[in-house]
Short mmCIF file of C-alpha atoms and ligand atoms in Angstrom, two decimals:
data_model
loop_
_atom_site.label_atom_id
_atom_site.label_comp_id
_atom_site.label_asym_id
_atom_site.label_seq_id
_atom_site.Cartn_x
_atom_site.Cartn_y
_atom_site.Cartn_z
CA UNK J 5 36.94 0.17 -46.64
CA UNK J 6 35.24 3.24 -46.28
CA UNK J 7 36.50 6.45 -46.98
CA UNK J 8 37.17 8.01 -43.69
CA UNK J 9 39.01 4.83 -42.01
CA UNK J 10 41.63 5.37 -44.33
CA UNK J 11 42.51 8.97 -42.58
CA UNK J 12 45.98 8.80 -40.89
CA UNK J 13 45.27 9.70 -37.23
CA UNK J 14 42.73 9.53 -34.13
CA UNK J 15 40.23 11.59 -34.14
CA UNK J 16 39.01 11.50 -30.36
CA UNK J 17 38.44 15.43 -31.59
CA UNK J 18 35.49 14.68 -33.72
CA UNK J 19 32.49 16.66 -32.04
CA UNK J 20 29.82 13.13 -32.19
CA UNK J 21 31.26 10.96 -29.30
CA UNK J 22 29.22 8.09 -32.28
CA UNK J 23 31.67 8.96 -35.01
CA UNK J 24 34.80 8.86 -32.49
CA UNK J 25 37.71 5.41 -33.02
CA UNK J 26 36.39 4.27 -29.75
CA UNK J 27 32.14 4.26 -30.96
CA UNK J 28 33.72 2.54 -34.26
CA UNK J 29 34.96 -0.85 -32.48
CA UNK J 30 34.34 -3.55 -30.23
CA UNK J 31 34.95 -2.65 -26.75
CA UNK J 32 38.21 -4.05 -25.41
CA UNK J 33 37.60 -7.01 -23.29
CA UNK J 34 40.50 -8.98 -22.79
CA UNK J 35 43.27 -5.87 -22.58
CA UNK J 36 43.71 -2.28 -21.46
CA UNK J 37 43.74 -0.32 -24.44
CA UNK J 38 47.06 1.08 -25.54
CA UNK J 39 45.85 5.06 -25.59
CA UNK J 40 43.07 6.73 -23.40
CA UNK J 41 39.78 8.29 -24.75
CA UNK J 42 37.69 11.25 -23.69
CA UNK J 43 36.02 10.79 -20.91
CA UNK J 44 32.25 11.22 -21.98
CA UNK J 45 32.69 9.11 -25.20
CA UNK J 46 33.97 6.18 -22.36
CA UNK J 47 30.95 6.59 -19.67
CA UNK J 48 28.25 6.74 -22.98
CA UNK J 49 29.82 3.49 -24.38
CA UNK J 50 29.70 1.91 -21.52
CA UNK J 51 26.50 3.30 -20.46
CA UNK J 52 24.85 1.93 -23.56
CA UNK J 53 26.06 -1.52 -23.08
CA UNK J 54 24.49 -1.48 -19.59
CA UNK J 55 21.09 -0.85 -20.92
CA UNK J 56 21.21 -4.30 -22.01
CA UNK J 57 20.79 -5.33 -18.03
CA UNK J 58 17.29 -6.11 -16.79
CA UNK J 59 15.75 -3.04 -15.48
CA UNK J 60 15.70 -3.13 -11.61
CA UNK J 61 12.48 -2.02 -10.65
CA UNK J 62 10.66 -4.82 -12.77
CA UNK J 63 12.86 -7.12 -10.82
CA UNK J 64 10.55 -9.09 -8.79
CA UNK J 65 13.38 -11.40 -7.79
CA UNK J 66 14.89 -9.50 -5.74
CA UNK J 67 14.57 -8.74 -2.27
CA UNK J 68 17.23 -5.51 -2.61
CA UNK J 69 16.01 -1.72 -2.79
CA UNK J 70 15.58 -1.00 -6.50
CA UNK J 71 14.39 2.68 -4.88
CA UNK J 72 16.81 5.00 -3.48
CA UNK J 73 15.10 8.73 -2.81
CA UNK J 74 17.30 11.72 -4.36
CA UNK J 75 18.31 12.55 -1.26
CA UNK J 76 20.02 9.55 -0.17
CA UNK J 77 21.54 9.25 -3.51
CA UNK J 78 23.23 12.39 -2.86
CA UNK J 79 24.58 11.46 0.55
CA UNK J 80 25.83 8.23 -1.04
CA UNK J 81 27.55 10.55 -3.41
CA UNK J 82 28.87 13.29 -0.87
CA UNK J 83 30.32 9.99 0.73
CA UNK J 84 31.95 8.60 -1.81
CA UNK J 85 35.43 9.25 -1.24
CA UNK J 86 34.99 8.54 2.42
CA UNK J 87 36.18 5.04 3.69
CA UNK J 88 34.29 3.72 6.63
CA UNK J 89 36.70 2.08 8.35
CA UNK J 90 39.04 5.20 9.14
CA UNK J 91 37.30 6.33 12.38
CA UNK J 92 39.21 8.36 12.98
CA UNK J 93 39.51 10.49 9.80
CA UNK J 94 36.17 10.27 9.61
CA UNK J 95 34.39 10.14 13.16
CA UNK J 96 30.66 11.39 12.13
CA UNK J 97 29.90 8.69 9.33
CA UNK J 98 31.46 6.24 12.37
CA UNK J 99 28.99 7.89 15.01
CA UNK J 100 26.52 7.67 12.50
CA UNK J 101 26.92 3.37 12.16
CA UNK J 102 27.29 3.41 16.13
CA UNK J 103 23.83 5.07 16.05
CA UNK J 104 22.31 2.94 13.60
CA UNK J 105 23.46 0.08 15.32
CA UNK J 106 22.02 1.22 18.64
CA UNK J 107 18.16 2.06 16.78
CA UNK J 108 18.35 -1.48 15.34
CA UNK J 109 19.06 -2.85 18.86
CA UNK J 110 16.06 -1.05 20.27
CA UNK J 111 14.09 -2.06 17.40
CA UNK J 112 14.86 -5.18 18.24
CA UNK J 113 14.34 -5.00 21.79
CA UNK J 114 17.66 -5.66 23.32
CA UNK J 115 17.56 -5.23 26.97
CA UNK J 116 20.42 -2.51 27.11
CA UNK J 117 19.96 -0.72 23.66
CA UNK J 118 22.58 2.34 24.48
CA UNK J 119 25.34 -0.38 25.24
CA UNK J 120 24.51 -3.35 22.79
CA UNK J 121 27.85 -4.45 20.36
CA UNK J 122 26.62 -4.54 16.41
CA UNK J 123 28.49 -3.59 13.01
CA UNK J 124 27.69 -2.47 9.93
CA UNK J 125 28.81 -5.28 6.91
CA UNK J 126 28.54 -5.50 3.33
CA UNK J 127 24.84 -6.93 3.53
CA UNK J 128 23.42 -10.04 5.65
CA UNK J 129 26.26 -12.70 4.15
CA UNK J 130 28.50 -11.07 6.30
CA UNK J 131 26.92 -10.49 9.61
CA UNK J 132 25.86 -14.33 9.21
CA UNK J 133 29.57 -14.99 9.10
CA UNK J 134 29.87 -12.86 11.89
CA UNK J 135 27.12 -14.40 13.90
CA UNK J 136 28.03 -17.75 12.96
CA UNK J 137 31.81 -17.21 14.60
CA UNK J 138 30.50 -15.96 17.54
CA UNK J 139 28.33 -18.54 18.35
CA UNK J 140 31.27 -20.98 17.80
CA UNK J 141 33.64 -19.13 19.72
CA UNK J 142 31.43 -19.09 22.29
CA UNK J 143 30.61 -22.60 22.34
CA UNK J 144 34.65 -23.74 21.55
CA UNK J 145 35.36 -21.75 25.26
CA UNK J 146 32.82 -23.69 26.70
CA UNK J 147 33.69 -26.99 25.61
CA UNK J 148 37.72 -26.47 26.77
CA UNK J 149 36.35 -24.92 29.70
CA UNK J 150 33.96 -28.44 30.65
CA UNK J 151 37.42 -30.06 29.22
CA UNK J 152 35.50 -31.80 26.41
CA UNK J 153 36.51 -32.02 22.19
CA UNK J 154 35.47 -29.25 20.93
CA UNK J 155 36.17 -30.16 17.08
CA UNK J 156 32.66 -31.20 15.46
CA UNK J 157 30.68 -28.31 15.83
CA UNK J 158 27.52 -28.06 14.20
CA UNK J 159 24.57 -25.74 13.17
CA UNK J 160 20.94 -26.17 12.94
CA UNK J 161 18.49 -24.82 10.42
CA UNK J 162 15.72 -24.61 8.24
CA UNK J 163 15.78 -23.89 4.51
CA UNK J 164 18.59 -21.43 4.79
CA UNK J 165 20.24 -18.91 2.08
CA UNK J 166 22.97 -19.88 0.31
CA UNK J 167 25.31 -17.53 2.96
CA UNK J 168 25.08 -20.23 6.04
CA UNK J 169 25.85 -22.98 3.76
CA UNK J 170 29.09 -21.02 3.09
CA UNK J 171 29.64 -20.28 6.67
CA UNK J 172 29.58 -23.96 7.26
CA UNK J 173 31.99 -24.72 4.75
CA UNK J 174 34.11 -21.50 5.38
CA UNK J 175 34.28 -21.87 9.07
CA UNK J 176 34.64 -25.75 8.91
CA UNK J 177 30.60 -26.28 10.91
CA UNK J 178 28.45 -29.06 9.78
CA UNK J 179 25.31 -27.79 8.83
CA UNK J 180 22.17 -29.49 9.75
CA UNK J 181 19.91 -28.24 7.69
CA UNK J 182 16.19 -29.84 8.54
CA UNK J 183 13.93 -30.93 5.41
CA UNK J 184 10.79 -29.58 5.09
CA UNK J 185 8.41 -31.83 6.20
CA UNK J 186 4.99 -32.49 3.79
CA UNK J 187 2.48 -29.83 4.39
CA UNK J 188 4.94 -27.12 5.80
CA UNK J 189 7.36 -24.06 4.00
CA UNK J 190 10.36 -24.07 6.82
CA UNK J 191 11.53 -26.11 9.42
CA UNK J 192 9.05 -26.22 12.98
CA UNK J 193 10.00 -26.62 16.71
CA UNK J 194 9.43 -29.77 16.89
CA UNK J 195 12.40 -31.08 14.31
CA UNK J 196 14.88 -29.42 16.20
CA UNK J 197 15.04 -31.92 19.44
CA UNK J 198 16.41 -34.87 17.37
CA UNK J 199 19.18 -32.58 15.62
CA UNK J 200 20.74 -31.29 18.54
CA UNK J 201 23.20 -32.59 20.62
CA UNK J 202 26.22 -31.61 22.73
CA UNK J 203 27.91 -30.01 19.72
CA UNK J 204 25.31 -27.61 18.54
CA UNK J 205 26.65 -24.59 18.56
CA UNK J 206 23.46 -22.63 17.93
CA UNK J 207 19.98 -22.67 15.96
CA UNK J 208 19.51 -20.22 13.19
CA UNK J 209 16.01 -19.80 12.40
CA UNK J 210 15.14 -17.35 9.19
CA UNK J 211 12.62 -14.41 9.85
CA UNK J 212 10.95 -14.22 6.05
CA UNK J 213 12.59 -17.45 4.11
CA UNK J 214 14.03 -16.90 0.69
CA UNK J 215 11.97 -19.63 -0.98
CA UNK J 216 8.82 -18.51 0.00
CA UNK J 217 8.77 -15.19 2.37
CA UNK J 218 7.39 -16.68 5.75
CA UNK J 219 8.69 -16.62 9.20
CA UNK J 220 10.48 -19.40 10.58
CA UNK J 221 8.57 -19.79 14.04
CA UNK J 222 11.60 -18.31 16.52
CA UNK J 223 9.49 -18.21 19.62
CA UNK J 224 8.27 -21.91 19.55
CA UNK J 225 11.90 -22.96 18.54
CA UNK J 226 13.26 -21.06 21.70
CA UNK J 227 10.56 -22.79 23.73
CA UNK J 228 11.57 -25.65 22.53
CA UNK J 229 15.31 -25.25 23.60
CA UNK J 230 14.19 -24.06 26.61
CA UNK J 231 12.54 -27.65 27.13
CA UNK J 232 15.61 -29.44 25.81
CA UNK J 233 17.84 -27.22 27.98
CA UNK J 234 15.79 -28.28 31.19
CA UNK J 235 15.70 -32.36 29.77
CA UNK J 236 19.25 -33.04 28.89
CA UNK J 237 21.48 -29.70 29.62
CA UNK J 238 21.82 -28.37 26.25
CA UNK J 239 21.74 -24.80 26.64
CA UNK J 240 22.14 -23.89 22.65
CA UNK J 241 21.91 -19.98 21.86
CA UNK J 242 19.80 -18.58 18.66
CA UNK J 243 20.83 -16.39 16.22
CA UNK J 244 18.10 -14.99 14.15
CA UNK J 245 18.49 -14.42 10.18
CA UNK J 246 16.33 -11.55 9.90
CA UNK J 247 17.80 -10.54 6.41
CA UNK J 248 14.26 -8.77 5.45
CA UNK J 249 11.79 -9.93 8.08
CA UNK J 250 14.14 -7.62 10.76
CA UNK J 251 12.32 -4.68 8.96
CA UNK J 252 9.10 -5.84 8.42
CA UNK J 253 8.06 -7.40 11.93
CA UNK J 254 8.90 -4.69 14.03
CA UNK J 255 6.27 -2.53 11.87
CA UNK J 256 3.68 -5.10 10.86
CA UNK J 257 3.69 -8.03 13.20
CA UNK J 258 4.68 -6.71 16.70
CA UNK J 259 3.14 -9.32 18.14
CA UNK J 260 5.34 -11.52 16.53
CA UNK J 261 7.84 -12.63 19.65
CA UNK J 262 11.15 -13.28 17.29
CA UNK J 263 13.69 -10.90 18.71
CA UNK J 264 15.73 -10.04 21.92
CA UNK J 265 12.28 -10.25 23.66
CA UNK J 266 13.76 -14.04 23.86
CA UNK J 267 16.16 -14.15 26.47
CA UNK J 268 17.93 -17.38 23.96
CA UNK J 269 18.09 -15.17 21.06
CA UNK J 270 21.95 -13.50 21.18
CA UNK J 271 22.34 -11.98 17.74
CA UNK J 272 20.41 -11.24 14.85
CA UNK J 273 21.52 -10.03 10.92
CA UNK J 274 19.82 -8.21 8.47
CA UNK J 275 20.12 -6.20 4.97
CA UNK J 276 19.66 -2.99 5.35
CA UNK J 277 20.04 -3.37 1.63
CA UNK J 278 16.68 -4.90 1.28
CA UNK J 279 13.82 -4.21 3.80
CA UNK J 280 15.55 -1.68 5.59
CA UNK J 281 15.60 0.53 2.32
CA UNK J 282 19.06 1.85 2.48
CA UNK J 283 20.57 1.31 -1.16
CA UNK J 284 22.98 -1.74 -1.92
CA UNK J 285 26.28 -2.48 0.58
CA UNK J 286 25.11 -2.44 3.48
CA UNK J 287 23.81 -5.19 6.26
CA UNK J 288 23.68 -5.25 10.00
CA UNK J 289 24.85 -7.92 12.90
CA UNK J 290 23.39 -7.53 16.58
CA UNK J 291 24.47 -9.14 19.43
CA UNK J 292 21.92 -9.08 22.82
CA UNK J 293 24.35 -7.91 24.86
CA UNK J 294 28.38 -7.72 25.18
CA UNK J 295 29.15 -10.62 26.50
CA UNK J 296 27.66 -12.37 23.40
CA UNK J 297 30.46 -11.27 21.33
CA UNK J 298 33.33 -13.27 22.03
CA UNK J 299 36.06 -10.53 22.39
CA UNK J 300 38.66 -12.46 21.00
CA UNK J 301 37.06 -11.65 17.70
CA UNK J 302 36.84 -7.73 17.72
CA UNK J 303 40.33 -6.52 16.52
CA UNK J 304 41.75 -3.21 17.80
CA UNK J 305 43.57 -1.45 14.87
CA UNK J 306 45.77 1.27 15.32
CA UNK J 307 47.35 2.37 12.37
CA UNK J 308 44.97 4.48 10.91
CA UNK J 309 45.34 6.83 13.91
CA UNK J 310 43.51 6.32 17.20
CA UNK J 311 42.43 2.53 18.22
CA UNK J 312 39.39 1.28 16.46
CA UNK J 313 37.75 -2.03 17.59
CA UNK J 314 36.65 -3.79 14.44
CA UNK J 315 35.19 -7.11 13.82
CA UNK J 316 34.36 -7.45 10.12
CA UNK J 317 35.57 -9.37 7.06
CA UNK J 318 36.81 -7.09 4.74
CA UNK J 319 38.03 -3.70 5.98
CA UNK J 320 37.92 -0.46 3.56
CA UNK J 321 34.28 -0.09 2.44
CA UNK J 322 32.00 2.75 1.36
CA UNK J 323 30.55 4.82 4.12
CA UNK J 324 27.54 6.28 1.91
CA UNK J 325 25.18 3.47 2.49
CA UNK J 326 25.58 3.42 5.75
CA UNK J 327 25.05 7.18 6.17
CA UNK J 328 21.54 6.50 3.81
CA UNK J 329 20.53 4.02 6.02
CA UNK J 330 20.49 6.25 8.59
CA UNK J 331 19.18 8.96 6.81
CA UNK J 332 16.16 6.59 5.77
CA UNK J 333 15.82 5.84 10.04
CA UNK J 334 15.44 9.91 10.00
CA UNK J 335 13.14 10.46 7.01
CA UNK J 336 10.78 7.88 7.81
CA UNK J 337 10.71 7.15 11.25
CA UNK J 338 8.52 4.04 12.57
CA UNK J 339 5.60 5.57 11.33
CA UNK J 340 7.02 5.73 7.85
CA UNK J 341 8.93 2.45 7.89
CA UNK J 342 4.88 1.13 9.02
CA UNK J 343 3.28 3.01 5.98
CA UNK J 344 5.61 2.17 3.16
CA UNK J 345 5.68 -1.74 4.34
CA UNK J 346 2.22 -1.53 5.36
CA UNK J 347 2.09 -0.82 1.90
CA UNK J 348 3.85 -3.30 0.40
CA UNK J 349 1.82 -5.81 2.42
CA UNK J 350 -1.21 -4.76 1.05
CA UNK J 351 -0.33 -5.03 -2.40
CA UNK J 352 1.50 -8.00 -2.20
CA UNK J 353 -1.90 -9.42 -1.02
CA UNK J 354 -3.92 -7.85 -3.32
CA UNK J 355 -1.72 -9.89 -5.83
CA UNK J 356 -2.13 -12.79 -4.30
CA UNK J 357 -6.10 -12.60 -4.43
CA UNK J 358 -5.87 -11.45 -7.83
CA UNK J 359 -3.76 -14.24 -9.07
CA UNK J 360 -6.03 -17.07 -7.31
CA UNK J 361 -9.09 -15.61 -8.88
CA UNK J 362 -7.90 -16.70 -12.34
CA UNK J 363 -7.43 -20.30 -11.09
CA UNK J 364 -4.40 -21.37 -12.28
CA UNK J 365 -2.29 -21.05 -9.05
CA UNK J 366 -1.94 -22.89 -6.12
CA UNK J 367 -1.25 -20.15 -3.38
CA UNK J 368 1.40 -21.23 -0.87
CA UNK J 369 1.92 -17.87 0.96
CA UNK J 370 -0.45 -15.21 0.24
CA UNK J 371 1.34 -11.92 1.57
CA UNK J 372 -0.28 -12.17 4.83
CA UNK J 373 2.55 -12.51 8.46
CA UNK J 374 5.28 -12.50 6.81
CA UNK J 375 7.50 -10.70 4.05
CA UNK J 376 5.39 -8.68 1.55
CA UNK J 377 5.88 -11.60 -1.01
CA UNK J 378 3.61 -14.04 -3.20
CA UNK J 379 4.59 -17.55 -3.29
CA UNK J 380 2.72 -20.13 -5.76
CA UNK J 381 2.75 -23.09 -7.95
CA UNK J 382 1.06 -23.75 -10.96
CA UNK J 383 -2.26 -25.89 -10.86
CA UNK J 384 -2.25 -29.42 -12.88
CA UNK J 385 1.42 -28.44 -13.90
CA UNK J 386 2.10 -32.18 -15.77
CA UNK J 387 -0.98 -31.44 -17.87
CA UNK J 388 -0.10 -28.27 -19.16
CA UNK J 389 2.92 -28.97 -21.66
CA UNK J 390 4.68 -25.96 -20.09
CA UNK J 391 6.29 -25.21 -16.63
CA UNK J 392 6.39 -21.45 -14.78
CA UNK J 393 9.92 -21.50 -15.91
CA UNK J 394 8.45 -20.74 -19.09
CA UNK J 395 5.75 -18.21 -17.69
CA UNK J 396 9.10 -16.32 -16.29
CA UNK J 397 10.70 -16.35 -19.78
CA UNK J 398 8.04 -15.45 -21.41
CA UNK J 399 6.44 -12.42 -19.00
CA UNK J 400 10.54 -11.51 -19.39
CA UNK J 401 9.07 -9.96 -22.70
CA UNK J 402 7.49 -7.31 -21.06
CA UNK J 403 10.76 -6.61 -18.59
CA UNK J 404 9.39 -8.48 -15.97
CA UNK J 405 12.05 -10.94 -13.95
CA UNK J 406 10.23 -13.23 -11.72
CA UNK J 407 12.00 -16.18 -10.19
CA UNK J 408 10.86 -19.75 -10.62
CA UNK J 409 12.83 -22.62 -8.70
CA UNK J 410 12.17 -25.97 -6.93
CA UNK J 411 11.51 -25.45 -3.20
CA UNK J 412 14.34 -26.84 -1.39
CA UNK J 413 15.64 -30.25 0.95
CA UNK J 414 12.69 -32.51 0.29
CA UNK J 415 10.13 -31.01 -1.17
CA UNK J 416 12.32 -30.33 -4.69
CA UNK J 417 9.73 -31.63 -6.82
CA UNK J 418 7.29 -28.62 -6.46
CA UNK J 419 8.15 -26.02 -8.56
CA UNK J 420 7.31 -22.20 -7.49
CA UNK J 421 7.31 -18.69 -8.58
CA UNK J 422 7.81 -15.75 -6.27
CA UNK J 423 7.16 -12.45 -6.46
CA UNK J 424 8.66 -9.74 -4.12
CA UNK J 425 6.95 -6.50 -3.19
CA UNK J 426 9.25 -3.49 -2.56
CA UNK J 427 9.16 -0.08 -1.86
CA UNK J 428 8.79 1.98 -5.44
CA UNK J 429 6.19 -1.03 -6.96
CA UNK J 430 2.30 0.40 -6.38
CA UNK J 431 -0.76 -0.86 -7.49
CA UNK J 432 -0.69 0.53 -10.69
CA UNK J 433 2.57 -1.64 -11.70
CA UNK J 434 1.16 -4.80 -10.13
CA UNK J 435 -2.08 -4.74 -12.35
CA UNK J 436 -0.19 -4.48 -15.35
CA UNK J 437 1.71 -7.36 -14.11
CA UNK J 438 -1.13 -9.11 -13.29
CA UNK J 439 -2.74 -8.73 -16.91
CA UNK J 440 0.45 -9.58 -18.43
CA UNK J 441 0.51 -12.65 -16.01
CA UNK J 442 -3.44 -13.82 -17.49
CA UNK J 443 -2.22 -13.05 -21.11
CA UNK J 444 0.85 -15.47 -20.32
CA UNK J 445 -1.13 -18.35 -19.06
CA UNK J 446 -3.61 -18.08 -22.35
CA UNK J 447 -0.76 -17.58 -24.48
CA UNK J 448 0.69 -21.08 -23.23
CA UNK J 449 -2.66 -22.44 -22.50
CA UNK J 450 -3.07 -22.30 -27.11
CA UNK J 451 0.77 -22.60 -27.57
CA UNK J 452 2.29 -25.29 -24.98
CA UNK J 453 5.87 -25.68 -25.10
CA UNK J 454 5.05 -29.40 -25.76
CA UNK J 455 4.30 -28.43 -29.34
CA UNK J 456 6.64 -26.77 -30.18
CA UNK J 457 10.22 -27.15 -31.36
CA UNK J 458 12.00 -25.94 -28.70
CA UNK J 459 10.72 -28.51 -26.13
CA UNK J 460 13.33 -29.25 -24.18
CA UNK J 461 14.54 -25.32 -24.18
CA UNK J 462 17.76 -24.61 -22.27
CA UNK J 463 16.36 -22.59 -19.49
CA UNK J 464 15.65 -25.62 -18.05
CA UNK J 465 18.63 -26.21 -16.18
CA UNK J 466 18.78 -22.92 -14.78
C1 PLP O 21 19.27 -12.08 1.21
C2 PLP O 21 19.42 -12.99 2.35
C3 PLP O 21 20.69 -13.29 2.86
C4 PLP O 21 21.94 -12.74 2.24
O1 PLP O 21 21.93 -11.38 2.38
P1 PLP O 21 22.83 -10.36 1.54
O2 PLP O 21 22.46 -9.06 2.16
O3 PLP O 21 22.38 -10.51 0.12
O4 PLP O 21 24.24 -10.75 1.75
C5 PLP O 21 20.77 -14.11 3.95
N1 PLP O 21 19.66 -14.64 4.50
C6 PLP O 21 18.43 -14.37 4.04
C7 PLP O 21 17.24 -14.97 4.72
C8 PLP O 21 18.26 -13.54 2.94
O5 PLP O 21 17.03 -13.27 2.48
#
C-alpha cells in the first residue's frame, strides 16, 4: 500500500482535483456515495468519462443538430430553470411556442396560419403520438356516429420509424405497414388501395425516410385517396411524418406538393431537433385547421394559475429549446434556412459523386429531392469477404460513425450505409471522409475479414 493511503482522513482539500479520494477510485455505480465531494473534482470526473462517447459532429448517423450557435446555447442556458408548461409563470417562452407553431403552419401552408392548433413535444415521437390519436379520435366519432364498431382501427404506411410502430402498439392500432416493392425505397400510391378499408383511420406517409432519406410521394398518395374516396366512400385523412423533410422541402423543393397545400393532409410532425436546427428536445405537431384536433384530447389545466389548454404526453419540460428554435426562425430566416440546407444538399451530392467514382458503391439515393443524405450498398458484396458493417467499424478508427443496416419489410437482404449531411459538416470534413472511406475499401480489399480470425466478429448482430 502506498504511503499516502495509509493517512487517517479525506483529503477533498488537496489542491490537484487528480490526487483527491474521489480521482483515486472507481466511480460509484451501483450506490450514492456516503459523503459529498467538491464540486469541480465531480463535473471533471465525470467529464472525463464522457470523452469516451463518440464525438457528435463525426456522427453521420444521426439526423439530430450536432451544431448549436453560441447564441442559442446561451438562451438554452438563460432558460434553464424555466419549465414550459407553466404559462402562466412564464407567458413569453409560451408566446414564443404559440409563434413558432404559427411560422411552421405557414411554412407549411395551412389555409388559416394565425389560427392553426400545433404544440411543441419532446421531438417527432411525440407529435406522431399526438397525430396518431387524433386521427383515431376522429375516426372512433365517426364510426359511433354512422353507428358502426369502431374497435379495429388501423394505420397505413411505408417503411416507418420505429415511433409509429410504438404508436400502434401503445394506442392499441394495427399497423399496416406496406413492403417495399423490388425496384423502389418507400411505399407508392398505388399499394395503398388494397390496404385500406372502412377501418383506416389515416395514411402516414414519411417526407425524407430513415432508411434511405427520400420522400414518400404524399401528393400521388392523396390523389389516390381522393380516387378511393370517390369509388367506395372511404374518406381517410393523411398525416404527414415530416421529421426532417418538414425543413428541407419548404427551402429546396417547393414544388414538392406534400403539405397543407393538400386539402387530405390534416397534421404533420417534425424535429425541430434535426432539420429545423434547434438543439435536442424539441419536435413539432400541426394540425390543418381546428377542427382536426379532436378537442376531447386538449386538457385545460388549472392549477398552475390561469387555464392552460395542453395536449402533450409528458408535462414539465425545458423551455430553452423551444426558445432556440425560435431564435434559429429569427437568425436565419427562409433565406438562411435555404443557404445552410442548400448547403447541405450540395455536399451531400458531391459525396455521392465522389463515392461512385471509386466504383465500389451502388448508389441508391444520391442527395438529390430529398433529405441531404447518401444512401448505398456495396458492389459484388458476397465476393468481397467483408460486409459495410465492417467498413463502419473500421472508418470508426478515425471517429467516424456511419450506420450500416438491412433496408427494411422485404427488401432485408440488401445491406446499406447512410450518411447524413448536417449543418456544421463542410466540404473540407467530407473529403477527409471520403479519403478515409477509399483507404477503408483497400484496406479490406488486401485484408478481408474472411481471412482473418475474427470472421464471424460480433458486430454482426448489431
Ligand atoms: C427521427 C424520426 C422520427 C422520430 O423523431 P424524434 O424527434 O427522434 O423523436 C420519426 N420519424 C422520422 C421519419 C424520423 O426521421
Amino acid at each position: 500500500m502506498a504511503l499516502h493511503q495509509s493517512k487517517p482522513g479525506r483529503r477533498d482539500d488537496v489542491f490537484d482535483l487528480y490526487a483527491r479520494d474521489l480521482s483515486e477510485q472507481p466511480l460509484p455505480k451501483f450506490r450514492m456515495p456516503e459523503n459529498s465531494s467538491l464540486p469541480d473534482t465531480v463535473y471533471n470526473l465525470i467529464h472525463d468519462e464522457l470523452l469516451l462517447d463518440g464525438n457528435s459532429r463525426q456522427n453521420l448517423a444521426t439526423f439530430c443538430t450536432t451544431y448549436v450557435p453560441p447564441q442559442a446555447q446561451q438562451l438554452m442556458q438563460d432558460c434553464v430553470d424555466k419549465n414550459m408548461i407553466d404559462q402562466d409563470e412564464y407567458p413569453q417562452t409560451a408566446e414564443i411556442e404559440h409563434r413558432c407553431v404559427h411560422i411552421l403552419a405557414d411554412l407549411w401552408n395551412a389555409p388559416d396560419a394565425k389560427t392553426t392548433l400545433g404544440c411543441s413535444t419532446t421531438g417527432s415521437s411525440e407529435a406522431a403520438m399526438l397525430g396518431g390519436l387524433a386521427l383515431k379520435w376522429k375516426w372512433r366519432k365517426r364510426k359511433e356516429a354512422a353507428g358502426q364498431p369502431a374497435d379495429k382501427p388501423n394505420l397505413i404506411c411505408g417503411p416507418v420509424q420505429i415511433c409509429w410502430h410504438k404508436f400502434a402498439r401503445y394506442f392499441d392500432v394495427e399497423l399496416r405497414e406496406l413492403p417495399i416493392l423490388d425496384g423502389e425505397l418507400c411505399m407508392t400510391a398505388e399499394q395503398v388501395a388494397e390496404a385500406v378499408d372502412e377501418n383506416t383511420i389515416g395514411v402516414v406517409p414519411t417526407l425524407g425516410v430513415t432508411f434511405t432519406g427520400v420522400y414518400e410521394p404524399v401528393e400521388a398518395l392523396s390523389k389516390e385517396l381522393d380516387r378511393i374516396e370517390a369509388e367506395r366512400g372511404l374518406d381517410i385523412p393523411i398525416h404527414v411524418d415530416a421529421a426532417s423533410g418538414g425543413f428541407i422541402a419548404p427551402f429546396l423543393h417547393e414544388d414538392v406538393v406534400w403539405d397543407f397545400r393538400l386539402p387530405r393532409v390534416k397534421s404533420i410532425n417534425a424535429s425541430g431537433h434535426k432539420y429545423g436546427l434547434s438543439p435536442l428536445g424539441v419536435g413539432w405537431a400541426i394540425w390543418r385547421e381546428p377542427e382536426d384536433l379532436p378537442e376531447e384530447l386538449i386538457f385545460n389545466v388549472d392549477y398552475l394559475g390561469g387555464q392552460v389548454p395542453t395536449f402533450a404526453l409528458n408535462f414539465s419540460r425545458p423551455a430553452g429549446e423551444i426558445v432556440a428554435q425560435y431564435y434559429q426562425f429569427l437568425r436565419l430566416g427562409r433565406k438562411g434556412y435555404t443557404d445552410v440546407q442548400g448547403a447541405c444538399a450540395d455536399t451531400a451530392q458531391y459525396l455521392a459523386t465522389e463515392l461512385e467514382k471509386t466504383g465500389h458503391f451502388n448508389m441508391l439515393y444520391n442527395g438529390d429531392g430529398g433529405l441531404p443524405a447518401v444512401c448505398y450498398s456495396l458492389k459484388n458484396s458476397t465476393d468481397r469477404g467483408y460486409t459495410l458493417y465492417d467498413v463502419s467499424e473500421r472508418l470508426r478508427m478515425r471517429g467516424w460513425q456511419i450506420a450500416s443496416y438491412p433496408l427494411p419489410a422485404n427488401r432485408h437482404n440488401l445491406i446499406v450505409q447512410r450518411v447524413m449531411v448536417r449543418h456544421g459538416i463542410g466540404r473540407d470534413l467530407m473529403e477527409l471522409l471520403i479519403e478515409d472511406m477509399s483507404r477503408t475499401i483497400e484496406f479490406l480489399d488486401r485484408n478481408p475479414m474472411s481471412n482473418r480470425e475474427a470472421k464471424a466478429s460480433f458486430h454482426h448482430g448489431r
